[in-house]
Amino acid sequence: MRLWKLHIILILLACFSCENESVDQYVATPYQLEIPKLFQDNILAPVIPVDNPMTVEGVELGKKLFFDPILSGDNTQSCADCHAPENAFSDTRKFSDGINGEFGNRNTMPLFNLAWNYDEKFFWDGNTFSLEHQALVPVADPIEMNSTWLDVELKLQQHNEYPSLFEDAFGTTKIDSNLVTKAIAQFERTLISANSKFDEYLLGQTNLTSEELNGFNIFMDEARGDCFHCHGSDKNPLWTDNAFHNNGLDQTFTDLGLGAVTGDPADNGKFKSPSLRNLAFTAPYMHDGRFATLDDVINHYSEGLKNSSTIDPLMKKVNQGGVQLTTEDKAHLKAFLLSLSDTEFVGE
Amino acid sequence: MKKLVFVFLISCLTFLSCSEDQDDKISQATITLSFSHHWDGNLVSNADFNTIKFTNAFGTQLSIERLRYLISKVTFYKTDGSKTELQGYNLVDVTNNQNLTFTSPTPIETGTYTNVSFTFGFNNEDNAGNYQDLNSASWNVPAALGGGYHYMQFDGKFINTSNQEQGFNYHAIRAAENPGDNPTFPQDTFFAVDLGAVTITNNTTFNIEMNIAEWFKNPNTWNLNELNQMLMPNADAQILMYENGLSVFSLKSIN
């Protein structure tokens, strides 16, 4: 009996779809994301949502939007003002100021390899799911671009170029926040950094200095750096686990981080492990930009750890402030970290 | 027109298939392993994490903050000595409540088996492979210790002799000595867990329990004050973990 109903529905559907057959569904030119060899060989495929396939026109539009101050309330600030390409799409300032000169309390995050954030939790505290949703936030944030989506949609709609660019990318001249963020997300997925000296070393194209090599050993040695449990390795070329940890910055927290998102006190003071790629361009460091130099960061792990109930159990000798690396080990660790910087990426 | 033909075909197929699956004999069964965890009989889930609420055999109070482990090579043994290995491995992630059940993509013939087993960790051959999902989960072991993968990451905090909370990293790997370019391996530290004889007539789930407390208990009473961190390069500690691991798993039920 049920099957008959199904058949009737199928037949009806078939009839309706006949009418549609002549209408061409607009399809933009598919964009082939170039996946670096080390990523291809070692880690899972990037996350590209089925409802936002990448297209040449979409990526181009996203790039234009990313660099266009039209997205801000007074047309003075673009995404790139805080996410500068020459700084691996981050900001040299501790806190970036929005269009009203107000400062947030978090350091701007660099943008690369975002399509490989498999859990798709974005921001330091992971509060936003997916790149598409992320791009909604800064536009309307009063201390960032301080606009409204209605206003942005209107400005783009009245612009002399954008309507036709949206048509090329999405087959419609009707612009809305959904399509704007889709285009930006497509562009962001093309920001791939995989050509550091260390990558070349892994590909057999160059040699490391003995300092860099020793630094890598310290990084991988549970008794010294033990950085690999959270920050990737030669087998995880993202150089992050994209997970949330308390790495011992504070005894008490002014910014609860993940804890404010989950409401679980056991998550207080936890932030996303950043990728260690491109550190040469992304100072200052940590979620609040508290460390100006890599030496500060290494000293923190070596002897500056602060105990708290949520400090990660991987942190060692916390009552002594850390594992007390030797001066030489520190220098070598730093040399290794810098070998993860990709000058080609910031030159683009 | 083409659409109508298609609908007609679908209709035929649907009718045909109706008559089929009624008395179809299942000669292949899908196997699922389901993992639960307890501390000497008290059920443990990630809701019990991050609080000092467990006491180990040595008498040390502790918390669990992370627990994930790898199982592989689910194997069915027949009376005639032949065996079937199911494809796949599984990273049980108790912290994130993920992969607590594992269904192998390869089905198994129904029938009687003298034993079913799985491997805790990877055997040495499997450990030499390159696995994108495990790399993406940062599950690797440094090359200086032989490379390959963790068998288990069990992290938490314990109350030390100065009455302070201190971290521990009970990370089980293949025991390695002389870390560096040519590490040596004193003995294997993966192990097979036997689930015993079973007759498979239908899709089957093995409910497997891990008594987490056993990692600290039997035969080696574990003193966290002495063995807490940096245990990966400590081959002796790895062998103690292996010995304790042998009694950690048990079969609760089959359904």
Coordinates of C-alpha atoms in Angstrom, one line a residue:
Chain A
M1 CA 0.0 0.0 0.0
R2 CA 2.7 2.5 1.1
L3 CA 4.6 1.6 -2.0
W4 CA 1.8 2.7 -4.2
K5 CA 1.8 6.1 -2.6
L6 CA 5.5 6.3 -3.1
H7 CA 5.0 5.5 -6.8
I8 CA 2.4 8.2 -7.2
I9 CA 4.7 10.7 -5.5
L10 CA 7.5 9.6 -7.7
I11 CA 5.4 10.0 -10.8
L12 CA 4.2 13.4 -9.8
L13 CA 7.8 14.5 -9.0
A14 CA 8.9 13.2 -12.4
C15 CA 6.2 15.2 -14.1
F16 CA 7.2 18.4 -12.3
S17 CA 10.8 17.9 -12.9
C18 CA 10.1 17.6 -16.6
E19 CA 9.1 21.2 -16.7
N20 CA 12.4 22.2 -15.1
E21 CA 14.6 20.3 -17.4
S22 CA 15.1 23.2 -19.8
V23 CA 16.1 25.7 -17.1
D24 CA 19.8 25.6 -16.7
Q25 CA 21.1 25.6 -13.1
Y26 CA 23.9 28.1 -13.0
V27 CA 27.2 26.6 -12.2
A28 CA 30.4 28.6 -11.7
T29 CA 33.8 27.3 -12.6
P30 CA 34.9 24.7 -10.1
Y31 CA 38.0 25.7 -8.1
Q32 CA 40.6 23.0 -7.6
L33 CA 42.2 23.5 -4.2
E34 CA 45.8 22.6 -4.5
I35 CA 46.6 20.3 -1.6
P36 CA 50.3 20.3 -0.5
K37 CA 52.0 16.9 -0.7
L38 CA 52.7 16.7 3.0
F39 CA 49.1 17.3 3.7
Q40 CA 48.0 14.8 1.1
D41 CA 50.3 12.1 2.4
N42 CA 49.7 12.6 6.1
I43 CA 46.4 14.1 7.1
L44 CA 42.7 13.9 6.3
A45 CA 41.2 15.9 3.5
P46 CA 40.2 19.5 4.1
V47 CA 36.6 20.4 5.2
I48 CA 34.6 21.9 2.3
P49 CA 30.9 22.1 3.1
V50 CA 28.7 20.5 0.4
D51 CA 26.5 23.6 0.4
N52 CA 29.5 25.9 -0.4
P53 CA 31.6 24.2 -3.1
M54 CA 34.6 26.3 -4.1
T55 CA 34.5 28.1 -7.4
V56 CA 36.9 30.4 -9.2
E57 CA 34.4 33.2 -9.2
G58 CA 33.5 32.6 -5.6
V59 CA 37.1 32.7 -4.4
E60 CA 37.8 35.8 -6.4
L61 CA 34.7 37.5 -5.0
G62 CA 35.6 36.4 -1.4
K63 CA 39.1 37.9 -1.9
K64 CA 37.7 41.2 -3.0
L65 CA 35.3 41.3 -0.1
F66 CA 38.1 40.4 2.4
F67 CA 40.1 43.4 1.3
D68 CA 37.2 45.8 0.9
P69 CA 36.4 48.3 3.7
I70 CA 32.8 48.4 2.4
L71 CA 32.1 45.7 5.0
S72 CA 32.6 48.1 7.9
G73 CA 30.2 50.7 9.2
D74 CA 32.1 53.8 8.0
N75 CA 33.9 52.2 5.1
T76 CA 37.3 52.5 6.7
Q77 CA 38.2 48.9 7.8
S78 CA 38.5 45.7 5.9
C79 CA 39.2 42.2 7.3
A80 CA 42.7 42.6 6.0
D81 CA 43.3 45.6 8.3
C82 CA 43.6 43.2 11.2
H83 CA 44.5 40.1 9.1
A84 CA 47.4 41.5 7.1
P85 CA 48.8 39.2 4.5
E86 CA 52.4 40.2 5.2
N87 CA 51.9 39.0 8.8
A88 CA 50.4 35.6 7.8
F89 CA 47.0 37.4 8.0
S90 CA 47.5 38.5 11.6
D91 CA 48.2 41.8 13.3
T92 CA 51.5 43.0 14.9
R93 CA 49.5 44.8 17.5
K94 CA 48.6 43.1 20.8
F95 CA 45.0 44.0 20.3
S96 CA 43.5 45.3 17.1
D97 CA 41.3 48.4 17.2
G98 CA 38.0 48.4 15.5
I99 CA 36.6 51.3 13.5
N100 CA 35.8 53.3 16.6
G101 CA 39.3 52.9 18.0
E102 CA 38.1 50.5 20.6
F103 CA 40.3 47.5 21.4
G104 CA 39.2 44.0 22.0
N105 CA 40.9 41.7 24.5
R106 CA 42.2 39.1 22.2
N107 CA 45.1 39.0 19.8
T108 CA 44.2 38.7 16.1
M109 CA 44.6 35.1 14.9
P110 CA 46.6 34.4 11.8
L111 CA 44.6 32.8 8.9
F112 CA 46.0 29.8 7.1
N113 CA 45.1 26.1 6.7
L114 CA 41.7 26.9 8.1
A115 CA 40.0 24.2 6.0
W116 CA 42.0 21.6 8.0
N117 CA 40.4 22.6 11.3
Y118 CA 38.4 19.4 11.3
D119 CA 36.2 20.3 14.3
E120 CA 35.5 23.7 12.6
K121 CA 35.6 25.5 15.9
F122 CA 36.9 29.0 15.3
F123 CA 38.2 31.8 17.5
W124 CA 40.5 31.4 20.5
D125 CA 37.7 29.9 22.5
G126 CA 36.1 27.9 19.7
N127 CA 32.8 29.7 20.1
T128 CA 31.8 29.7 16.4
F129 CA 31.2 26.7 14.2
S130 CA 32.4 26.9 10.6
L131 CA 34.1 29.6 8.6
E132 CA 30.9 30.7 7.0
H133 CA 29.4 31.5 10.4
Q134 CA 32.7 33.0 11.6
A135 CA 32.6 35.7 8.9
L136 CA 29.3 36.9 10.1
V137 CA 30.8 38.0 13.4
P138 CA 33.4 40.8 12.7
V139 CA 31.1 42.8 10.5
A140 CA 28.5 43.3 13.2
D141 CA 30.9 43.4 16.1
P142 CA 30.7 46.9 17.6
I143 CA 34.4 46.9 18.5
E144 CA 35.4 45.6 15.1
M145 CA 33.7 46.6 11.9
N146 CA 30.6 47.9 13.7
S147 CA 28.2 47.6 10.8
T148 CA 24.9 45.8 10.4
W149 CA 24.4 43.1 7.8
L150 CA 21.3 45.0 6.4
D151 CA 23.5 48.0 5.8
V152 CA 26.3 46.0 4.2
E153 CA 23.8 44.1 2.0
L154 CA 22.4 47.4 0.8
K155 CA 25.8 49.0 0.1
L156 CA 26.9 45.9 -1.9
Q157 CA 23.6 45.8 -3.8
Q158 CA 23.9 49.4 -4.9
H159 CA 27.6 49.0 -5.8
N160 CA 28.4 49.2 -9.5
E161 CA 30.4 45.9 -9.6
Y162 CA 29.3 43.6 -6.8
P163 CA 25.9 42.5 -8.2
S164 CA 27.5 41.1 -11.3
L165 CA 30.3 39.5 -9.4
F166 CA 27.7 37.7 -7.1
E167 CA 25.9 36.6 -10.3
D168 CA 29.1 35.1 -11.6
A169 CA 29.8 33.4 -8.4
F170 CA 26.4 32.3 -7.3
G171 CA 24.0 32.8 -10.2
T172 CA 22.1 35.6 -8.6
T173 CA 22.4 39.4 -8.3
K174 CA 20.4 39.3 -5.0
I175 CA 23.1 39.9 -2.4
D176 CA 22.7 38.7 1.2
S177 CA 24.9 37.9 4.2
N178 CA 24.7 34.2 3.4
L179 CA 26.4 34.6 0.0
V180 CA 28.9 37.2 1.3
T181 CA 30.1 34.9 4.0
K182 CA 30.1 31.9 1.6
A183 CA 32.4 33.9 -0.7
I184 CA 34.7 35.0 2.1
A185 CA 34.9 31.4 3.4
Q186 CA 35.8 30.1 0.0
F187 CA 38.7 32.6 -0.2
E188 CA 39.9 31.8 3.3
R189 CA 40.1 28.1 2.3
T190 CA 42.7 29.0 -0.3
L191 CA 45.0 30.4 2.3
I192 CA 47.4 27.5 2.5
S193 CA 50.8 27.6 4.1
A194 CA 53.0 24.6 3.5
N195 CA 56.3 25.8 2.2
S196 CA 58.5 26.5 5.1
K197 CA 62.1 25.4 5.4
F198 CA 61.0 22.5 7.6
D199 CA 58.5 21.4 4.9
E200 CA 61.3 21.4 2.3
Y201 CA 63.4 19.4 4.7
L202 CA 60.7 16.8 5.1
L203 CA 60.4 16.7 1.3
G204 CA 64.1 16.1 1.0
Q205 CA 64.7 19.4 -0.7
T206 CA 66.9 21.0 1.9
N207 CA 68.9 20.3 5.0
L208 CA 68.4 21.7 8.5
T209 CA 71.2 23.2 10.5
S210 CA 72.3 21.1 13.5
E211 CA 70.7 23.7 15.8
E212 CA 67.3 23.4 14.0
L213 CA 67.5 19.6 14.0
N214 CA 68.3 19.6 17.7
G215 CA 65.5 22.0 18.3
F216 CA 63.1 19.6 16.6
N217 CA 64.4 16.8 18.9
I218 CA 63.7 18.9 21.9
F219 CA 60.2 19.6 20.5
M220 CA 59.6 15.9 20.2
D221 CA 61.2 14.8 23.5
E222 CA 58.8 14.2 26.3
A223 CA 61.5 14.9 28.8
R224 CA 62.4 18.3 27.4
G225 CA 60.0 20.3 25.2
D226 CA 57.2 17.8 24.8
C227 CA 55.5 20.2 22.4
F228 CA 54.3 17.6 20.0
H229 CA 51.4 16.3 22.1
C230 CA 49.6 19.6 21.3
H231 CA 51.4 21.3 18.4
G232 CA 51.6 18.7 15.7
S233 CA 54.8 17.0 14.4
D234 CA 56.5 15.9 11.2
K235 CA 53.4 13.6 10.7
N236 CA 50.9 16.4 11.4
P237 CA 52.0 19.3 9.3
L238 CA 49.3 21.6 10.7
W239 CA 51.5 22.1 13.7
T240 CA 48.4 22.3 15.9
D241 CA 45.8 19.9 17.3
N242 CA 43.2 22.6 17.0
A243 CA 42.1 21.5 20.5
F244 CA 41.7 23.5 23.7
H245 CA 44.2 23.5 26.6
N246 CA 45.4 25.6 29.5
N247 CA 49.1 25.9 29.0
G248 CA 49.8 27.5 32.3
L249 CA 49.7 31.2 31.6
D250 CA 47.7 32.3 34.7
Q251 CA 46.8 31.3 38.2
T252 CA 43.4 33.1 38.0
F253 CA 41.6 33.9 34.8
T254 CA 40.3 37.3 33.6
D255 CA 39.3 35.6 30.3
L256 CA 37.6 32.2 30.9
G257 CA 38.2 31.1 27.3
L258 CA 36.5 27.8 26.5
G259 CA 34.9 27.8 29.9
A260 CA 32.7 30.8 29.0
V261 CA 31.5 28.9 26.0
T262 CA 30.8 25.6 27.6
G263 CA 29.8 26.8 31.0
D264 CA 32.0 24.0 32.5
P265 CA 34.5 25.4 35.1
A266 CA 36.8 22.5 34.1
D267 CA 37.3 24.4 30.8
N268 CA 38.2 27.8 32.3
G269 CA 41.4 29.2 31.0
K270 CA 41.5 26.9 28.0
F271 CA 42.3 28.3 24.5
K272 CA 42.9 26.8 21.1
S273 CA 46.4 25.6 20.5
P274 CA 47.6 27.9 17.7
S275 CA 49.6 26.6 14.8
L276 CA 53.3 27.1 15.1
R277 CA 53.7 27.9 11.5
N278 CA 54.7 31.4 10.6
L279 CA 55.7 32.5 14.1
A280 CA 58.3 34.8 12.5
F281 CA 55.4 37.0 11.3
T282 CA 52.7 36.6 13.9
A283 CA 54.1 38.2 17.1
P284 CA 52.9 39.0 19.7
Y285 CA 51.8 35.6 21.0
M286 CA 49.1 33.9 23.0
H287 CA 45.4 34.7 23.1
D288 CA 46.0 38.1 24.7
G289 CA 49.3 38.8 22.9
R290 CA 51.1 38.9 26.2
F291 CA 54.4 37.7 24.9
A292 CA 56.3 40.0 22.5
T293 CA 59.0 37.5 21.5
L294 CA 59.5 33.8 21.0
D295 CA 62.1 33.9 23.8
D296 CA 59.3 35.0 26.1
V297 CA 57.2 32.1 24.9
I298 CA 60.0 29.6 25.4
N299 CA 60.9 31.0 28.8
H300 CA 57.2 30.6 29.8
Y301 CA 57.3 26.9 29.0
S302 CA 60.7 26.4 30.6
E303 CA 60.3 28.2 33.9
G304 CA 57.2 30.5 33.9
L305 CA 54.3 28.0 34.2
K306 CA 51.6 29.1 36.6
N307 CA 49.5 26.4 38.4
S308 CA 45.7 26.4 38.4
S309 CA 43.1 23.6 38.6
T310 CA 42.7 23.4 34.9
I311 CA 46.3 23.5 33.8
D312 CA 46.9 20.7 31.3
P313 CA 48.4 17.5 32.8
L314 CA 51.0 17.6 30.1
M315 CA 52.7 20.6 31.7
K316 CA 55.6 19.3 33.7
K317 CA 57.4 20.4 37.0
V318 CA 54.8 23.1 37.4
N319 CA 55.8 23.7 41.0
Q320 CA 59.2 24.7 39.6
G321 CA 57.7 26.7 36.8
G322 CA 58.6 24.1 34.1
V323 CA 61.3 21.8 32.9
Q324 CA 64.1 24.4 33.0
L325 CA 65.6 24.1 29.5
T326 CA 69.2 24.9 29.1
T327 CA 70.2 28.2 27.3
E328 CA 71.4 26.1 24.4
D329 CA 68.2 24.0 24.3
K330 CA 66.2 27.2 24.2
A331 CA 68.2 28.7 21.4
H332 CA 67.9 25.5 19.4
L333 CA 64.2 25.2 20.0
K334 CA 63.7 28.7 18.8
A335 CA 65.8 28.0 15.7
F336 CA 63.5 25.0 14.9
L337 CA 60.3 27.0 15.5
L338 CA 61.5 29.6 13.1
S339 CA 62.1 27.0 10.4
L340 CA 58.3 26.5 10.3
S341 CA 57.9 30.0 8.9
D342 CA 56.8 30.2 5.2
T343 CA 58.1 33.3 3.5
E344 CA 56.4 32.4 0.3
F345 CA 53.0 32.5 2.1
V346 CA 53.5 36.1 3.3
G347 CA 55.0 37.2 0.1
E348 CA 51.9 36.4 -1.9
Chain B
M1 CA 9.9 10.5 -21.2
K2 CA 13.2 9.1 -19.8
K3 CA 11.9 10.0 -16.3
L4 CA 8.9 7.8 -16.7
V5 CA 10.9 4.8 -17.8
F6 CA 13.0 5.3 -14.8
V7 CA 10.0 5.4 -12.5
F8 CA 8.7 2.2 -14.1
L9 CA 12.1 0.5 -13.5
I10 CA 12.1 1.6 -9.9
S11 CA 8.6 0.2 -9.5
C12 CA 9.7 -3.1 -10.8
L13 CA 12.7 -3.2 -8.6
T14 CA 10.7 -2.3 -5.5
F15 CA 8.2 -5.1 -6.2
L16 CA 11.0 -7.6 -6.8
S17 CA 12.9 -6.6 -3.8
C18 CA 9.8 -7.0 -1.6
S19 CA 9.6 -10.7 -2.2
E20 CA 13.3 -11.1 -1.6
D21 CA 14.3 -10.0 1.9
Q22 CA 11.7 -12.0 3.8
D23 CA 13.3 -15.4 4.2
D24 CA 16.7 -14.4 3.1
K25 CA 19.2 -16.5 5.1
I26 CA 21.9 -14.3 6.7
S27 CA 25.2 -16.1 6.3
Q28 CA 27.2 -12.9 6.9
A29 CA 27.1 -10.9 10.1
T30 CA 28.3 -7.4 11.0
I31 CA 30.5 -7.2 14.1
T32 CA 30.4 -4.3 16.5
L33 CA 32.6 -3.8 19.5
S34 CA 31.2 -1.5 22.2
F35 CA 33.4 -0.1 24.9
S36 CA 32.4 0.9 28.4
H37 CA 34.6 2.0 31.3
H38 CA 34.6 1.6 35.0
W39 CA 36.7 2.0 38.1
D40 CA 36.4 -1.2 40.1
G41 CA 32.7 -1.5 39.2
N42 CA 31.7 2.2 39.2
L43 CA 30.8 3.3 35.7
V44 CA 33.1 6.0 34.3
S45 CA 32.2 8.4 31.5
N46 CA 33.6 11.8 30.6
A47 CA 31.2 13.3 33.0
D48 CA 33.4 11.9 35.8
F49 CA 36.5 13.6 34.4
N50 CA 38.4 16.6 35.8
T51 CA 37.6 15.9 39.5
I52 CA 39.8 14.1 42.0
K53 CA 37.5 11.2 42.7
F54 CA 39.3 8.0 42.2
T55 CA 41.8 6.2 44.5
N56 CA 44.2 3.7 43.0
A57 CA 45.6 0.5 44.5
F58 CA 48.6 2.4 45.9
G59 CA 46.2 4.6 47.8
T60 CA 46.8 7.7 45.6
Q61 CA 43.8 10.0 44.9
L62 CA 43.5 11.0 41.2
S63 CA 41.4 12.5 38.4
I64 CA 41.1 11.6 34.8
E65 CA 41.3 14.4 32.2
R66 CA 41.9 12.6 29.0
L67 CA 41.5 9.0 28.0
R68 CA 41.8 7.6 24.5
Y69 CA 43.2 4.3 23.2
L70 CA 43.6 2.4 20.1
I71 CA 42.3 -1.1 19.3
S72 CA 43.0 -3.0 16.1
K73 CA 42.9 -6.5 14.5
V74 CA 39.6 -7.9 15.6
T75 CA 40.2 -11.6 14.8
F76 CA 37.9 -14.6 14.7
Y77 CA 39.5 -18.1 15.1
K78 CA 37.9 -21.3 13.8
T79 CA 38.2 -24.9 15.0
D80 CA 40.3 -25.8 12.0
G81 CA 42.9 -23.2 13.0
S82 CA 42.0 -20.7 10.3
K83 CA 41.3 -17.1 11.2
T84 CA 39.6 -14.1 9.8
E85 CA 40.8 -10.6 10.6
L86 CA 38.3 -7.8 10.4
Q87 CA 39.4 -4.6 8.6
G88 CA 40.0 -1.4 10.5
Y89 CA 41.1 -0.1 13.8
N90 CA 39.4 2.2 16.3
L91 CA 40.6 5.2 18.4
V92 CA 38.3 5.0 21.4
D93 CA 38.0 8.6 22.7
V94 CA 36.4 8.7 26.1
T95 CA 37.2 12.4 26.6
N96 CA 35.0 13.4 23.7
N97 CA 32.6 10.5 23.9
Q98 CA 33.6 9.4 20.4
N99 CA 34.2 6.0 18.8
L100 CA 32.9 4.1 21.8
T101 CA 31.5 1.6 19.4
F102 CA 33.3 0.3 16.4
T103 CA 31.7 -1.6 13.6
S104 CA 34.0 -3.3 11.2
P105 CA 33.4 -2.6 7.5
T106 CA 34.1 -6.3 6.8
P107 CA 31.3 -8.7 7.7
I108 CA 32.1 -12.2 9.1
E109 CA 30.6 -15.6 8.2
T110 CA 28.1 -16.9 10.7
G111 CA 29.2 -20.0 12.5
T112 CA 31.1 -21.2 15.6
Y113 CA 34.4 -19.7 16.6
T114 CA 36.8 -21.0 19.2
N115 CA 38.0 -17.5 20.1
V116 CA 37.6 -13.9 19.2
S117 CA 40.3 -11.3 20.0
F118 CA 41.4 -7.8 19.4
T119 CA 44.7 -6.1 19.8
F120 CA 45.3 -3.3 22.3
G121 CA 47.4 -0.8 20.3
F122 CA 49.0 -1.9 17.0
N123 CA 51.1 -4.9 16.4
N124 CA 54.6 -3.9 15.1
E125 CA 53.7 -4.4 11.5
D126 CA 50.6 -2.2 11.7
N127 CA 52.5 0.3 13.8
A128 CA 54.8 0.9 10.9
G129 CA 52.0 2.1 8.6
N130 CA 51.0 5.7 8.0
Y131 CA 47.4 6.5 8.9
Q132 CA 45.9 9.9 8.0
D133 CA 43.2 9.9 10.6
L134 CA 45.6 9.0 13.4
N135 CA 48.1 11.6 12.3
S136 CA 45.2 14.2 12.2
A137 CA 44.4 13.2 15.7
S138 CA 48.0 13.9 16.8
W139 CA 48.4 10.3 17.9
N140 CA 52.0 9.8 16.7
V141 CA 55.0 8.6 18.6
P142 CA 58.3 10.5 18.0
A143 CA 60.6 8.8 15.4
A144 CA 63.4 8.8 18.0
L145 CA 61.3 6.3 20.0
G146 CA 60.6 4.2 16.9
G147 CA 57.7 6.2 15.5
G148 CA 54.3 4.7 14.9
Y149 CA 51.5 5.5 17.2
H150 CA 50.4 5.7 20.8
Y151 CA 48.4 2.8 22.2
M152 CA 46.9 4.9 24.9
Q153 CA 46.9 8.4 26.3
F154 CA 45.6 8.5 29.9
D155 CA 46.2 11.9 31.5
G156 CA 45.1 13.3 34.8
K157 CA 46.2 14.7 38.1
F158 CA 47.0 13.0 41.3
I159 CA 47.6 14.3 44.9
N160 CA 51.3 14.0 45.5
T161 CA 53.1 13.5 48.8
S162 CA 53.2 17.2 49.4
N163 CA 49.4 17.2 49.1
Q164 CA 49.4 19.1 45.8
E165 CA 47.8 18.3 42.5
Q166 CA 50.3 17.1 39.9
G167 CA 49.9 15.9 36.3
F168 CA 50.4 12.4 35.1
N169 CA 50.7 11.1 31.5
Y170 CA 50.2 7.4 31.4
H171 CA 51.0 7.0 27.7
A172 CA 51.4 3.5 26.5
I173 CA 53.5 2.9 23.4
R174 CA 55.9 0.3 22.0
A175 CA 58.7 0.1 24.6
A176 CA 61.9 1.6 23.1
E177 CA 65.4 2.0 24.4
N178 CA 68.3 4.1 23.1
P179 CA 66.1 6.9 21.7
G180 CA 67.6 8.4 18.6
D181 CA 68.3 7.3 15.1
N182 CA 68.4 3.6 16.0
P183 CA 66.2 2.9 18.9
T184 CA 66.0 -0.7 20.2
F185 CA 62.9 -2.5 21.3
P186 CA 63.3 -4.7 24.5
Q187 CA 59.9 -6.5 24.2
D188 CA 56.5 -6.1 22.6
T189 CA 54.0 -4.1 24.6
F190 CA 50.9 -4.4 22.4
F191 CA 48.8 -7.3 23.4
A192 CA 45.8 -9.4 22.3
V193 CA 42.7 -9.4 24.4
D194 CA 40.8 -12.8 24.1
L195 CA 37.0 -12.6 24.3
G196 CA 36.6 -16.4 24.1
A197 CA 34.5 -18.8 22.1
V198 CA 31.3 -17.6 20.4
T199 CA 28.7 -18.8 17.9
I200 CA 27.7 -16.0 15.5
T201 CA 24.2 -16.5 14.0
N202 CA 23.4 -12.8 13.4
N203 CA 24.8 -9.3 13.6
T204 CA 26.6 -9.3 16.9
T205 CA 27.8 -6.7 19.4
F206 CA 30.5 -7.5 21.9
N207 CA 30.2 -5.3 25.0
I208 CA 33.7 -4.8 26.3
E209 CA 34.7 -3.2 29.6
M210 CA 37.9 -1.6 30.6
N211 CA 38.5 -1.4 34.4
I212 CA 40.6 1.7 34.4
A213 CA 41.8 1.0 38.0
E214 CA 43.5 -2.2 36.7
W215 CA 46.2 0.0 35.0
F216 CA 47.4 0.8 38.5
K217 CA 46.9 -2.5 40.2
N218 CA 47.8 -5.9 38.8
P219 CA 50.4 -7.3 39.0
N220 CA 52.3 -4.0 39.6
T221 CA 51.0 -1.6 42.2
W222 CA 51.6 1.7 40.5
N223 CA 53.2 4.5 42.5
L224 CA 52.3 7.8 40.8
N225 CA 54.7 9.6 43.0
E226 CA 57.5 7.9 41.2
L227 CA 56.1 7.2 37.7
N228 CA 53.9 10.1 36.5
Q229 CA 55.3 11.9 33.5
M230 CA 57.9 11.4 30.8
L231 CA 57.0 7.7 30.6
M232 CA 57.2 7.3 26.8
P233 CA 61.1 7.1 26.8
N234 CA 61.0 4.9 29.9
A235 CA 61.0 1.3 28.6
D236 CA 60.7 -0.2 32.0
A237 CA 57.6 1.8 32.7
Q238 CA 56.2 0.7 29.3
I239 CA 56.7 -2.9 30.3
L240 CA 55.0 -2.4 33.6
M241 CA 52.0 -0.8 31.8
Y242 CA 51.9 -3.7 29.4
E243 CA 51.9 -6.2 32.3
N244 CA 49.1 -4.3 34.0
G245 CA 47.2 -3.9 30.8
L246 CA 46.7 -7.6 30.4
S247 CA 43.9 -7.7 33.0
V248 CA 42.3 -4.4 32.1
F249 CA 39.7 -5.6 29.6
S250 CA 36.9 -8.1 30.0
L251 CA 33.9 -9.2 28.0
K252 CA 30.7 -8.1 29.7
S253 CA 28.1 -9.5 27.3
I254 CA 27.4 -10.4 23.7
N255 CA 24.2 -9.4 22.0

